[in-house]
XYZ file of C-alpha atoms in Angstrom:
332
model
C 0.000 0.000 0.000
C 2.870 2.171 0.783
C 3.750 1.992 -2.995
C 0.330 4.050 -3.505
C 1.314 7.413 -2.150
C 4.881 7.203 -4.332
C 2.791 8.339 -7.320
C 4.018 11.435 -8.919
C 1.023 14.185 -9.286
C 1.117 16.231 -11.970
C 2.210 19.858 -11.025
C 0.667 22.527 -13.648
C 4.346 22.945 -14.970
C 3.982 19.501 -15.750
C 0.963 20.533 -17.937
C 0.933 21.707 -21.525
C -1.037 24.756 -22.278
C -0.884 25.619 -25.440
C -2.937 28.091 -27.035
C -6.316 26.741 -29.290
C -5.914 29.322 -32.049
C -3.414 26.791 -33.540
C -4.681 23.440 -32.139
C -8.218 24.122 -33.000
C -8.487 26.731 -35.891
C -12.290 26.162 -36.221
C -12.807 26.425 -32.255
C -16.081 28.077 -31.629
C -17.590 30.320 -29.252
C -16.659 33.836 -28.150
C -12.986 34.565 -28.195
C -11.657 34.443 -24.936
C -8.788 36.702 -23.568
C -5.409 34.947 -22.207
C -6.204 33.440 -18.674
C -4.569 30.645 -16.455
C -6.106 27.668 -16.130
C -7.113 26.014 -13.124
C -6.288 22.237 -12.399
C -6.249 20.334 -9.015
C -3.371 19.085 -7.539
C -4.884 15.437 -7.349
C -6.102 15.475 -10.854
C -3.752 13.258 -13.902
C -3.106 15.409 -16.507
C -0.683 13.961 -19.103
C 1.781 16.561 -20.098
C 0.955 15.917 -23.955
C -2.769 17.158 -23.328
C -3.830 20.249 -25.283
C -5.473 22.649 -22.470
C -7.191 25.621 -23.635
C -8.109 28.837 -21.584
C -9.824 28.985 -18.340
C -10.224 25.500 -18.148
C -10.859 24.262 -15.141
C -10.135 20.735 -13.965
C -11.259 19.378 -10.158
C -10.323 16.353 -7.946
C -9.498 13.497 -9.398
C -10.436 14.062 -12.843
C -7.932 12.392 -15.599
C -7.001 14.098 -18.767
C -4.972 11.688 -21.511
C -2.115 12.427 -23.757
C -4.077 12.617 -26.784
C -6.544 14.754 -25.121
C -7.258 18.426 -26.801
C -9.682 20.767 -24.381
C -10.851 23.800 -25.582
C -11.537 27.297 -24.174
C -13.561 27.283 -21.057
C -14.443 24.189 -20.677
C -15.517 23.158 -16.907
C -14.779 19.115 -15.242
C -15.977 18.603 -12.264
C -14.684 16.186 -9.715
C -13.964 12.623 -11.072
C -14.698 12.920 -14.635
C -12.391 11.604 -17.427
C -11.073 11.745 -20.706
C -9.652 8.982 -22.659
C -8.256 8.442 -25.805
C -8.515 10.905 -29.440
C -10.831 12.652 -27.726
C -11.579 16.812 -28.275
C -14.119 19.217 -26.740
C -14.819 22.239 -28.294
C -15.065 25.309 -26.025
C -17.462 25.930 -22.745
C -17.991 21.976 -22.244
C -19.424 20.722 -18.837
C -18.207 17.184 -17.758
C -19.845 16.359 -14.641
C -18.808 13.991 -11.839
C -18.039 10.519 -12.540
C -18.864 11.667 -16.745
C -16.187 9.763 -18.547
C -15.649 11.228 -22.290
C -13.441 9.096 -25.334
C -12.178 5.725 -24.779
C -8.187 4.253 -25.812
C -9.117 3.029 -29.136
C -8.457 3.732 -32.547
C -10.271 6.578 -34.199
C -11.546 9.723 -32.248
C -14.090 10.989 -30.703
C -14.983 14.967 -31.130
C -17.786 16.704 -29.009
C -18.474 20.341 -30.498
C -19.115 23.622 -28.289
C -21.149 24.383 -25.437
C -21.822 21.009 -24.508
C -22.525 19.439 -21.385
C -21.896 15.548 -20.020
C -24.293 14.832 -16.784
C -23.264 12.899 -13.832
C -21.446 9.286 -14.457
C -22.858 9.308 -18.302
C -20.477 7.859 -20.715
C -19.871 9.208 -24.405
C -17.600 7.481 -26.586
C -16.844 4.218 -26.036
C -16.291 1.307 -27.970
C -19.744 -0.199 -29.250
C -21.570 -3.493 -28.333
C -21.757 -4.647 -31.262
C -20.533 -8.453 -31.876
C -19.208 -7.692 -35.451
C -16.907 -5.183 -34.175
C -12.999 -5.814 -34.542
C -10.441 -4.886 -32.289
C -8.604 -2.856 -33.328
C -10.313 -1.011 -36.307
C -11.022 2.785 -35.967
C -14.352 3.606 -35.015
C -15.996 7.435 -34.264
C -18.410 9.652 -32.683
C -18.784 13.376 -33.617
C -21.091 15.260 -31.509
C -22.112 18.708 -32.745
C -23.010 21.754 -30.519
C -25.147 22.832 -27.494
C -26.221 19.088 -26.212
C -27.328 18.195 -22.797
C -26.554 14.470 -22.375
C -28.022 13.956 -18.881
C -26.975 11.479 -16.204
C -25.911 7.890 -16.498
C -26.657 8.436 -20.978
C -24.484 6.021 -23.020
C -23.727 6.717 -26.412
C -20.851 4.792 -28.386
C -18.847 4.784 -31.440
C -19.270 3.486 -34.746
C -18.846 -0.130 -34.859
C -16.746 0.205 -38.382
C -14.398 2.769 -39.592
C -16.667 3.313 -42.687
C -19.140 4.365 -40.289
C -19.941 7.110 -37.499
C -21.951 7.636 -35.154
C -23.378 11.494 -35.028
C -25.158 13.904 -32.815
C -26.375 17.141 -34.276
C -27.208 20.193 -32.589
C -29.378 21.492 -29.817
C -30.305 18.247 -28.779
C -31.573 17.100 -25.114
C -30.668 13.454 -23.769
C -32.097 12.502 -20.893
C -31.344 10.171 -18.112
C -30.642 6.829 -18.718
C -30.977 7.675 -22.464
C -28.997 5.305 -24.779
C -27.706 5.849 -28.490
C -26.133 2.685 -30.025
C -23.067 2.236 -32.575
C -23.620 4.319 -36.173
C -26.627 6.199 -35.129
C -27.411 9.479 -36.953
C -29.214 12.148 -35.311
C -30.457 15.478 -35.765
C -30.897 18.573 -34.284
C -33.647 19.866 -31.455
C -34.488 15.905 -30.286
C -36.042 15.606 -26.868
C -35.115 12.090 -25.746
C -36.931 11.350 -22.193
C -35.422 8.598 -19.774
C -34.983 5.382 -20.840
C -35.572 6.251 -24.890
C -33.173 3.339 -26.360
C -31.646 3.285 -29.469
C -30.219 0.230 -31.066
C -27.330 0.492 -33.917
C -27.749 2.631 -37.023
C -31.192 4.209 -36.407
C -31.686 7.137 -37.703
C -33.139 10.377 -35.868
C -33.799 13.356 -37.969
C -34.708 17.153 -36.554
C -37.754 18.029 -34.047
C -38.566 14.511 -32.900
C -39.749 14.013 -29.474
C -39.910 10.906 -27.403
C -41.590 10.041 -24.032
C -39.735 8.087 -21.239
C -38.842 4.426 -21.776
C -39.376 3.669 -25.502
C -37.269 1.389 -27.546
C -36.572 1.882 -31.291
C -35.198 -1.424 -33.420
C -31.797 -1.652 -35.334
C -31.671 0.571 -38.783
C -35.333 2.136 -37.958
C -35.433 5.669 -38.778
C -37.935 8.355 -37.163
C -38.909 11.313 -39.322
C -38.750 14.953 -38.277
C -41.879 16.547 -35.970
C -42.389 12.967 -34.948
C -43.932 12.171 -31.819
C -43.258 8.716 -29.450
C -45.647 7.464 -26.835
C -44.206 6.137 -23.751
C -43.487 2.672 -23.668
C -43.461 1.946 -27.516
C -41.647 -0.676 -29.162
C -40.741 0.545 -32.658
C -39.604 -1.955 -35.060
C -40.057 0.229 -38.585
C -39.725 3.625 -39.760
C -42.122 6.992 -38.090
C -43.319 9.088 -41.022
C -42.466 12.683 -40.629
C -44.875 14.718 -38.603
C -46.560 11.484 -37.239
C -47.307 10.130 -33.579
C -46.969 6.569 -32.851
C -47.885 4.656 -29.752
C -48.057 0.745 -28.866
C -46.175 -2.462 -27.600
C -45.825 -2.541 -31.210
C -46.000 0.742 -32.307
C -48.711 1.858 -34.133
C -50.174 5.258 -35.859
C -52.234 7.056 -34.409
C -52.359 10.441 -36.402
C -50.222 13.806 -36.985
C -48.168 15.178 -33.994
C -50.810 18.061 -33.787
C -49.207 19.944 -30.618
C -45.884 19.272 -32.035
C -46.602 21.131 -34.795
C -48.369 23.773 -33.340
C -46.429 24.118 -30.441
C -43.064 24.177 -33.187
C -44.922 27.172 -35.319
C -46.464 25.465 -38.307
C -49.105 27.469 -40.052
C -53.048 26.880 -39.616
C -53.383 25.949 -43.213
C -49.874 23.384 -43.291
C -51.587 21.298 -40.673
C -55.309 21.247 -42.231
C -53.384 20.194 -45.279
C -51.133 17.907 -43.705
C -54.621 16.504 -41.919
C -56.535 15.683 -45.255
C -53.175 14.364 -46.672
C -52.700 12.153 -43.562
C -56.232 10.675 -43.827
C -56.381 10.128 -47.472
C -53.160 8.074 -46.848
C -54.382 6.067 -44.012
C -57.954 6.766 -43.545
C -59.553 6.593 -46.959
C -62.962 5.964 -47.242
C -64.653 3.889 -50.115
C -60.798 3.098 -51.338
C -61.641 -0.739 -52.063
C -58.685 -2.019 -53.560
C -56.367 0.865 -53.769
C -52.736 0.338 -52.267
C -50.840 2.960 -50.335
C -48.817 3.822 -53.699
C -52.042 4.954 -55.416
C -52.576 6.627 -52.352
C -49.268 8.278 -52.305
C -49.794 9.349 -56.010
C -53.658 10.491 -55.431
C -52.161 13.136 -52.615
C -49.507 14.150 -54.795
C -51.511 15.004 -57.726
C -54.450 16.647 -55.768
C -54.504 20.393 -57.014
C -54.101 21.922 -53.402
C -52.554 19.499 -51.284
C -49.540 18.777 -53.953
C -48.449 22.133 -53.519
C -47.600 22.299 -49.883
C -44.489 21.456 -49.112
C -45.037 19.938 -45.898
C -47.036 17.498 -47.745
C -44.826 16.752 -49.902
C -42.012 15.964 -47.374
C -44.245 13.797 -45.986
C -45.055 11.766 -48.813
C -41.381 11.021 -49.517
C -41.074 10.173 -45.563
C -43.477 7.323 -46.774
C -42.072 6.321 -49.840
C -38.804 6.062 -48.566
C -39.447 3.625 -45.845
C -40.286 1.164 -48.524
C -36.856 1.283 -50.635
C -34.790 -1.542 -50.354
C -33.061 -2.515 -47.202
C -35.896 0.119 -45.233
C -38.074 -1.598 -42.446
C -42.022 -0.051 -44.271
C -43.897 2.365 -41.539
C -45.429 1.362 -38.663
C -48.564 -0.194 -38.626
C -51.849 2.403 -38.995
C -55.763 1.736 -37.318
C -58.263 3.056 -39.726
C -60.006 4.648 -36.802
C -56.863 6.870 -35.888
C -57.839 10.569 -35.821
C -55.464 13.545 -36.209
């Protein structure tokens, strides 16, 4: 035991601070004025770490050689970061967060970001198929809140990445598999898992403890009832709800609530029930249905319609999953 307390720590001469105008020439944020950095005596810094201004660094936190900070950027006590790892400027790690993992590839988390209490961002996938070895990656964009005890990992092949946008909120518990690609403004509440390669594109919002399968994708404006199981793709502007989820009409408050017009959602309405509500259809299939929307004089020039009606026809291109199931009696 005596061996323990023979450990070097780290003095800030040990510690190199080099300036980010030339390790990150694209940092973002305001531009901040020369300053000393803070870091605490019991905190491992490796001397080969970039640190940029006013950074502050608490107990025990550790910091590895490969390691690039930018301005600003706050860890609180007993947070980490491992590996190719870089944080833009004005990052929050807090305790027990651990950021980047000693693997091949990188991991890059944008500006203004902040890690919640033991949540871990960056490391290696659980996926089977993965090799040791290879390079895998994570780029997370700007202004995130990834809240406490949220996992998300890194591509499971170096021909992939996984990707977080902008403005997004993760909450507790959340988790965001290998290759996933997400947008910007999500709301993920607790317990919203995502298996490998979904896709997540702008506006979506999900309620606590819903699970979306492998290479699903969810369209923008979507909505996701709590405790759904979704095993193929969410139109755009569409809520789904179920063990199996199922559709049960437009995201109406969403859209409202997100500043579409009065006469975009009465369109989007008639569109939505001519697709999955039609009355007197017989034996029509969803691809006349598709084309019957798209050729109607009023509703084929709105271009929330139209994105819509691509949201649909894409799910059914090869390798896609088809949309989620629909009741006849669903109202919008």
């Amino acid at each position: 035991m005596s061996l323990l307390f023979k450990i070097r720590r780290p003095s800030l001469s040990m510690v190199t601070l080099r300036r980010l105008s030339t390790a990150f020439p694209h940092a973002c944020g305001e531009r901040i004025e020369p300053s000393n950095s803070f870091i605490h005596p019991t905190a491992i810094v490796h001397p080969n770490a970039v640190i940029g201004q006013g950074v502050s660094v608490g107990p025990f936190c550790t910091i590895g050689s490969s390691a690039k900070l930018g301005n600003g950027c706050q860890l609180y006590p007993a947070s980490h970061i491992f590996g190719n790892t870089e944080l833009g400027d004005h990052c929050i790690l807090m305790t027990g967060a651990v950021v980047g993992d000693d693997l091949p590839g990188r991991t890059v988390i944008g500006c203004n970001n902040i890690i919640g209490h033991h949540a871990v961002v960056g490391i290696k996938c659980q996926d089977m198929k993965y090799k040791s070895g290879d390079e895998c990656f994570l780029d997370v964009g700007n202004n995130n809140e990834i809240r406490e005890h949220a996992s998300i990992h890194r591509s499971s092949k170096s021909s992939d990445r996984t990707v977080i946008g902008d403005n997004n909120l993760v909450m507790g518990s959340c988790h965001i598999a290998h290759d996933c690609k997400i947008g910007n403004y999500n709301i993920f509440a607790n317990n919203t898992l995502l298996a490998g390669h979904v896709v997540v594109e702008d506006y979506t919002h999900t309620a606590g403890a819903i699970v979306v399968h492998q290479f699903c994708r969810v369209g923008s404006y979507c909505f996701i009832g709590g405790g759904s199981v979704v095993s193929q793709d969410v139109p755009k502007y569409s809520m789904v709800a179920g063990e199996r989820a199922e559709l049960r009409g437009l995201n109406m408050e969403g859209l409202r609530r997100l500043g579409f017009t009065v006469t975009e959602i009465k369109s989007l309405r008639t569109a939505y029930r001519k697709i999955f509500m039609p009355v007197g259809a017989g034996a029509m299939g969803i691809d006349e249905r598709l084309i019957e929307v798209e050729q109607d004089e009023q509703l084929g020039q709105v271009p929330a319609v139209h994105s819509m009606v691509q949201s649909i026809r894409d799910s059914f291109a090869e390798n896609r999953r088809g949309i989620c199931k629909f009741r006849e009696w669903s109202g919008s």
